PDB file of C-alpha atoms in Angstrom:
ATOM      1  CA  MET A  26     -26.062 -45.074  62.228  1.00 52.00           C
ATOM      2  CA  ALA A  27     -25.930 -41.035  63.285  1.00 74.00           C
ATOM      3  CA  LEU A  28     -26.442 -38.993  60.448  1.00 88.00           C
ATOM      4  CA  SER A  29     -23.459 -37.526  58.804  1.00 93.00           C
ATOM      5  CA  ALA A  30     -22.421 -36.169  55.137  1.00 94.00           C
ATOM      6  CA  LEU A  31     -20.630 -39.500  54.731  1.00 95.00           C
ATOM      7  CA  ALA A  32     -23.825 -41.592  56.178  1.00 95.00           C
ATOM      8  CA  LEU A  33     -26.036 -39.738  53.495  1.00 96.00           C
ATOM      9  CA  CYS A  34     -23.643 -40.304  50.885  1.00 95.00           C
ATOM     10  CA  SER A  35     -22.996 -44.047  51.483  1.00 95.00           C
ATOM     11  CA  ARG A  36     -26.895 -44.278  51.418  1.00 95.00           C
ATOM     12  CA  ALA A  37     -27.042 -42.396  48.189  1.00 95.00           C
ATOM     13  CA  LEU A  38     -24.397 -44.578  46.687  1.00 95.00           C
ATOM     14  CA  LEU A  39     -26.209 -47.808  47.914  1.00 94.00           C
ATOM     15  CA  LYS A  40     -29.487 -46.304  46.326  1.00 92.00           C
ATOM     16  CA  LEU A  41     -27.609 -46.114  42.993  1.00 90.00           C
ATOM     17  CA  GLY A  42     -25.965 -49.673  43.193  1.00 89.00           C
ATOM     18  CA  ALA A  43     -22.341 -48.239  43.886  1.00 89.00           C
ATOM     19  CA  GLN A  44     -20.638 -49.746  46.523  1.00 89.00           C
ATOM     20  CA  PRO A  45     -20.834 -47.122  49.881  1.00 90.00           C
ATOM     21  CA  ILE A  46     -17.594 -45.075  50.899  1.00 93.00           C
ATOM     22  CA  ALA A  47     -15.372 -45.538  54.123  1.00 92.00           C
ATOM     23  CA  SER A  48     -14.243 -41.428  54.091  1.00 92.00           C
ATOM     24  CA  LEU A  49     -14.792 -38.482  51.521  1.00 92.00           C
ATOM     25  CA  GLU A  50     -11.204 -38.132  51.009  1.00 93.00           C
ATOM     26  CA  GLU A  51     -10.786 -42.251  50.517  1.00 91.00           C
ATOM     27  CA  GLY A  52      -9.246 -41.608  46.390  1.00 90.00           C
ATOM     28  CA  THR A  53     -12.140 -43.343  45.174  1.00 92.00           C
ATOM     29  CA  ALA A  54     -14.352 -42.096  42.277  1.00 93.00           C
ATOM     30  CA  GLU A  55     -17.411 -42.687  44.017  1.00 94.00           C
ATOM     31  CA  ALA A  56     -15.654 -40.694  47.105  1.00 94.00           C
ATOM     32  CA  GLU A  57     -14.511 -37.847  44.889  1.00 95.00           C
ATOM     33  CA  VAL A  58     -18.047 -37.625  43.250  1.00 95.00           C
ATOM     34  CA  ALA A  59     -19.852 -37.357  46.769  1.00 95.00           C
ATOM     35  CA  ALA A  60     -17.193 -35.197  48.115  1.00 95.00           C
ATOM     36  CA  ASN A  61     -17.546 -32.862  45.534  1.00 96.00           C
ATOM     37  CA  LEU A  62     -21.329 -32.852  45.155  1.00 96.00           C
ATOM     38  CA  TYR A  63     -22.549 -32.928  48.599  1.00 97.00           C
ATOM     39  CA  PRO A  64     -22.150 -29.684  49.836  1.00 97.00           C
ATOM     40  CA  GLY A  65     -24.069 -28.191  47.035  1.00 96.00           C
ATOM     41  CA  THR A  66     -27.203 -30.276  46.693  1.00 97.00           C
ATOM     42  CA  ARG A  67     -27.432 -29.968  50.688  1.00 97.00           C
ATOM     43  CA  ASP A  68     -27.484 -26.802  50.650  1.00 97.00           C
ATOM     44  CA  ALA A  69     -29.762 -26.557  47.434  1.00 96.00           C
ATOM     45  CA  MET A  70     -32.319 -28.686  49.158  1.00 97.00           C
ATOM     46  CA  LEU A  71     -31.966 -26.826  52.262  1.00 97.00           C
ATOM     47  CA  SER A  72     -32.662 -23.369  50.463  1.00 95.00           C
ATOM     48  CA  CYS A  73     -35.625 -24.804  48.304  1.00 94.00           C
ATOM     49  CA  HIS A  74     -38.362 -24.728  51.205  1.00 94.00           C
ATOM     50  CA  PRO A  75     -38.593 -23.165  54.673  1.00 93.00           C
ATOM     51  CA  TRP A  76     -38.093 -26.482  56.388  1.00 95.00           C
ATOM     52  CA  SER A  77     -38.875 -25.848  60.180  1.00 93.00           C
ATOM     53  CA  PHE A  78     -36.051 -27.717  61.547  1.00 95.00           C
ATOM     54  CA  ALA A  79     -33.732 -25.375  59.446  1.00 95.00           C
ATOM     55  CA  THR A  80     -35.505 -21.744  60.271  1.00 93.00           C
ATOM     56  CA  GLY A  81     -34.412 -19.407  62.464  1.00 92.00           C
ATOM     57  CA  GLN A  82     -35.161 -15.952  63.477  1.00 91.00           C
ATOM     58  CA  MET A  83     -32.559 -13.401  64.977  1.00 91.00           C
ATOM     59  CA  ASN A  84     -32.413  -9.380  65.651  1.00 90.00           C
ATOM     60  CA  LEU A  85     -29.773  -8.464  63.189  1.00 91.00           C
ATOM     61  CA  ASN A  86     -26.801  -6.103  64.400  1.00 90.00           C
ATOM     62  CA  ARG A  87     -27.252  -2.640  62.568  1.00 89.00           C
ATOM     63  CA  LEU A  88     -23.996  -1.273  60.912  1.00 89.00           C
ATOM     64  CA  GLU A  89     -22.593   1.756  61.348  1.00 87.00           C
ATOM     65  CA  ALA A  90     -22.288   2.632  57.521  1.00 83.00           C
ATOM     66  CA  ALA A  91     -25.422   3.583  56.074  1.00 76.00           C
ATOM     67  CA  PRO A  92     -26.179   2.425  52.436  1.00 79.00           C
ATOM     68  CA  VAL A  93     -25.291   4.480  49.614  1.00 77.00           C
ATOM     69  CA  ALA A  94     -28.553   4.461  47.904  1.00 73.00           C
ATOM     70  CA  ASP A  95     -32.462   4.664  48.782  1.00 80.00           C
ATOM     71  CA  LEU A  96     -32.582   2.749  51.994  1.00 84.00           C
ATOM     72  CA  ALA A  97     -31.434   3.993  55.484  1.00 85.00           C
ATOM     73  CA  HIS A  98     -29.962   1.512  57.257  1.00 88.00           C
ATOM     74  CA  ALA A  99     -27.827  -1.928  56.561  1.00 89.00           C
ATOM     75  CA  PHE A 100     -27.851  -5.167  58.861  1.00 91.00           C
ATOM     76  CA  GLN A 101     -25.241  -7.716  59.005  1.00 92.00           C
ATOM     77  CA  LEU A 102     -26.172 -11.294  57.874  1.00 93.00           C
ATOM     78  CA  PRO A 103     -26.212 -14.468  60.259  1.00 93.00           C
ATOM     79  CA  ALA A 104     -22.669 -15.990  59.005  1.00 91.00           C
ATOM     80  CA  ASP A 105     -24.748 -19.633  58.470  1.00 91.00           C
ATOM     81  CA  LEU A 106     -27.600 -17.797  56.286  1.00 93.00           C
ATOM     82  CA  LEU A 107     -28.654 -19.796  53.191  1.00 95.00           C
ATOM     83  CA  ARG A 108     -31.971 -17.876  52.302  1.00 93.00           C
ATOM     84  CA  VAL A 109     -34.169 -14.788  53.831  1.00 92.00           C
ATOM     85  CA  ILE A 110     -37.614 -15.861  54.292  1.00 91.00           C
ATOM     86  CA  SER A 111     -38.888 -12.449  55.527  1.00 89.00           C
ATOM     87  CA  ALA A 112     -37.954  -9.311  57.305  1.00 89.00           C
ATOM     88  CA  GLY A 113     -39.597  -6.991  59.464  1.00 85.00           C
ATOM     89  CA  SER A 114     -39.447  -4.815  62.386  1.00 76.00           C
ATOM     90  CA  GLY A 115     -41.709  -6.004  64.805  1.00 67.00           C
ATOM     91  CA  ARG A 116     -43.078  -9.607  64.155  1.00 65.00           C
ATOM     92  CA  GLY A 117     -40.513 -10.448  61.547  1.00 58.00           C
ATOM     93  CA  ARG A 118     -41.935  -9.668  58.501  1.00 67.00           C
ATOM     94  CA  GLY A 119     -43.783  -7.184  56.134  1.00 77.00           C
ATOM     95  CA  VAL A 120     -40.638  -4.560  55.682  1.00 83.00           C
ATOM     96  CA  ALA A 121     -39.303  -3.862  52.413  1.00 85.00           C
ATOM     97  CA  TYR A 122     -35.603  -4.796  52.227  1.00 88.00           C
ATOM     98  CA  ARG A 123     -32.676  -5.720  49.716  1.00 88.00           C
ATOM     99  CA  ILE A 124     -29.953  -7.664  50.114  1.00 89.00           C
ATOM    100  CA  HIS A 125     -27.000  -6.214  48.826  1.00 85.00           C
ATOM    101  CA  GLU A 126     -22.944  -6.884  49.072  1.00 85.00           C
ATOM    102  CA  GLY A 127     -23.944  -9.516  51.516  1.00 87.00           C
ATOM    103  CA  ARG A 128     -25.858  -6.833  53.961  1.00 89.00           C
ATOM    104  CA  LEU A 129     -29.776  -6.535  54.174  1.00 88.00           C
ATOM    105  CA  HIS A 130     -30.719  -2.703  53.622  1.00 89.00           C
ATOM    106  CA  ALA A 131     -34.067  -1.697  55.070  1.00 88.00           C
ATOM    107  CA  ASP A 132     -35.594   1.598  56.428  1.00 85.00           C
ATOM    108  CA  PRO A 133     -36.378   0.314  59.997  1.00 86.00           C
ATOM    109  CA  PHE A 134     -33.994   0.945  62.652  1.00 85.00           C
ATOM    110  CA  GLN A 135     -34.277  -2.520  64.183  1.00 87.00           C
ATOM    111  CA  MET A 136     -34.381  -5.443  62.142  1.00 88.00           C
ATOM    112  CA  MET A 137     -35.865  -9.187  62.777  1.00 91.00           C
ATOM    113  CA  LEU A 138     -34.878 -11.320  60.032  1.00 91.00           C
ATOM    114  CA  THR A 139     -36.567 -15.031  59.537  1.00 91.00           C
ATOM    115  CA  TYR A 140     -34.551 -17.031  57.650  1.00 93.00           C
ATOM    116  CA  VAL A 141     -32.965 -20.403  56.397  1.00 95.00           C
ATOM    117  CA  PHE A 142     -29.947 -21.903  57.914  1.00 96.00           C
ATOM    118  CA  ARG A 143     -27.683 -24.955  57.424  1.00 95.00           C
ATOM    119  CA  PRO A 144     -27.875 -27.216  60.599  1.00 95.00           C
ATOM    120  CA  ALA A 145     -25.916 -30.192  61.278  1.00 94.00           C
ATOM    121  CA  GLU A 146     -26.426 -33.306  59.509  1.00 95.00           C
ATOM    122  CA  SER A 147     -27.362 -34.798  62.935  1.00 94.00           C
ATOM    123  CA  GLU A 148     -30.370 -32.770  62.854  1.00 95.00           C
ATOM    124  CA  PHE A 149     -31.750 -33.580  59.687  1.00 96.00           C
ATOM    125  CA  PRO A 150     -35.468 -35.201  60.231  1.00 96.00           C
ATOM    126  CA  PRO A 151     -35.907 -38.636  58.663  1.00 95.00           C
ATOM    127  CA  PHE A 152     -38.229 -37.152  56.053  1.00 96.00           C
ATOM    128  CA  PHE A 153     -35.356 -34.664  54.816  1.00 97.00           C
ATOM    129  CA  ALA A 154     -33.178 -37.030  54.804  1.00 97.00           C
ATOM    130  CA  ALA A 155     -35.029 -39.430  52.527  1.00 97.00           C
ATOM    131  CA  ALA A 156     -35.110 -36.665  50.088  1.00 97.00           C
ATOM    132  CA  LEU A 157     -31.650 -35.819  50.204  1.00 97.00           C
ATOM    133  CA  VAL A 158     -30.127 -39.134  49.777  1.00 97.00           C
ATOM    134  CA  ALA A 159     -32.683 -39.651  46.685  1.00 97.00           C
ATOM    135  CA  ARG A 160     -31.242 -36.403  45.188  1.00 97.00           C
ATOM    136  CA  LEU A 161     -27.851 -37.334  46.165  1.00 97.00           C
ATOM    137  CA  ALA A 162     -28.519 -40.635  44.158  1.00 96.00           C
ATOM    138  CA  ALA A 163     -29.760 -38.706  41.509  1.00 96.00           C
ATOM    139  CA  GLU A 164     -26.856 -36.295  41.379  1.00 96.00           C
ATOM    140  CA  PHE A 165     -24.259 -38.856  41.690  1.00 96.00           C
ATOM    141  CA  CYS A 166     -25.846 -40.968  39.026  1.00 94.00           C
ATOM    142  CA  LEU A 167     -24.456 -39.734  35.422  1.00 93.00           C
ATOM    143  CA  PRO A 168     -20.792 -38.916  36.740  1.00 94.00           C
ATOM    144  CA  LEU A 169     -20.622 -42.378  38.137  1.00 93.00           C
ATOM    145  CA  THR A 170     -22.607 -44.452  35.510  1.00 92.00           C
ATOM    146  CA  GLU A 171     -23.268 -42.409  32.134  1.00 91.00           C
ATOM    147  CA  ASN A 172     -26.566 -43.708  32.368  1.00 91.00           C
ATOM    148  CA  THR A 173     -29.036 -40.809  31.379  1.00 93.00           C
ATOM    149  CA  SER A 174     -32.013 -43.258  31.620  1.00 94.00           C
ATOM    150  CA  ARG A 175     -31.108 -44.379  35.241  1.00 93.00           C
ATOM    151  CA  ALA A 176     -30.376 -40.699  36.062  1.00 94.00           C
ATOM    152  CA  GLU A 177     -33.651 -39.194  34.856  1.00 96.00           C
ATOM    153  CA  MET A 178     -35.601 -42.021  36.541  1.00 96.00           C
ATOM    154  CA  LEU A 179     -33.782 -41.011  40.164  1.00 95.00           C
ATOM    155  CA  HIS A 180     -34.472 -37.409  39.247  1.00 96.00           C
ATOM    156  CA  ARG A 181     -38.334 -38.152  38.891  1.00 97.00           C
ATOM    157  CA  ILE A 182     -37.533 -40.566  42.490  1.00 96.00           C
ATOM    158  CA  ALA A 183     -36.202 -37.356  44.278  1.00 96.00           C
ATOM    159  CA  GLU A 184     -38.771 -34.894  43.030  1.00 97.00           C
ATOM    160  CA  ALA A 185     -41.212 -37.147  44.452  1.00 97.00           C
ATOM    161  CA  GLU A 186     -39.281 -37.481  47.612  1.00 96.00           C
ATOM    162  CA  LEU A 187     -39.437 -33.503  48.042  1.00 96.00           C
ATOM    163  CA  ARG A 188     -42.626 -33.443  47.440  1.00 96.00           C
ATOM    164  CA  GLN A 189     -43.237 -35.558  50.109  1.00 96.00           C
ATOM    165  CA  ALA A 190     -40.823 -34.086  52.445  1.00 95.00           C
ATOM    166  CA  ARG A 191     -42.167 -30.693  51.933  1.00 94.00           C
ATOM    167  CA  LEU A 192     -45.869 -32.177  53.036  1.00 93.00           C
ATOM    168  CA  THR A 193     -44.576 -33.617  55.754  1.00 93.00           C
ATOM    169  CA  ASP A 194     -42.747 -30.389  56.971  1.00 92.00           C
ATOM    170  CA  SER A 195     -45.423 -28.166  56.123  1.00 88.00           C
ATOM    171  CA  GLN A 196     -47.669 -30.191  59.004  1.00 85.00           C
ATOM    172  CA  GLN A 197     -45.758 -29.210  61.655  1.00 77.00           C
ATOM    173  CA  GLN A 198     -47.066 -26.061  62.623  1.00 73.00           C
ATOM    174  CA  THR A 199     -50.482 -24.379  62.097  1.00 72.00           C
ATOM    175  CA  PRO A 200     -51.881 -22.957  58.826  1.00 70.00           C
ATOM    176  CA  ARG A 201     -51.067 -19.581  58.306  1.00 66.00           C
ATOM    177  CA  GLY A 202     -54.004 -17.174  58.115  1.00 69.00           C
ATOM    178  CA  ILE A 203     -54.868 -15.002  55.225  1.00 64.00           C
ATOM    179  CA  GLU A 204     -53.919 -11.395  56.618  1.00 65.00           C
ATOM    180  CA  ASP A 205     -54.604  -8.215  55.098  1.00 65.00           C
ATOM    181  CA  PHE A 206     -55.908  -9.216  51.887  1.00 64.00           C
ATOM    182  CA  ALA A 207     -57.839  -6.632  49.653  1.00 68.00           C
ATOM    183  CA  LEU A 208     -60.495  -9.081  48.826  1.00 68.00           C
ATOM    184  CA  LEU A 209     -61.234 -10.007  52.279  1.00 63.00           C
ATOM    185  CA  ASN A 210     -61.513  -6.451  53.376  1.00 67.00           C
ATOM    186  CA  VAL A 211     -64.106  -5.410  50.966  1.00 71.00           C
ATOM    187  CA  ARG A 212     -66.538  -8.420  52.272  1.00 67.00           C
ATOM    188  CA  GLY A 213     -66.443  -6.819  55.784  1.00 57.00           C
TER     189      GLY A 213
END
């Protein structure tokens, strides 16, 4: 089955011991809980880590109107932005910036942004989908079952799934070396 919001929510409901749903608008308590809790839970999970499948880079468009305060330029943020990882004028990091009123303010004339965005559910890798399903089951538990001990257990399971997903994701790239660290420079 292709990943979709409905498929992920149905998996979470099955994990919880509830009946899966055929639609997020079907009018059942399960569908209402899923429709209301899914978007926020998905975005929180995507925002909590710089996932390799949800990280992008782009040159930002500089806006004509300059910031009123202490930074020289304002830049338009991408529409699909969930979280900024770094900003820079060349390699995408190393520049002081501030997010203010939905714009990025910084001194350089050009800006490269590295950020977390919201990909389509069909692009979620299996390790992230499993962590998201576990988190959804934990979030759905209290409104559907009113069982706090089960909800606490599901939250512990979800945290373990998240740790495993982050570990798996972090192994998909070359580890970053330590750069410009004062103690390394002293050693020569």
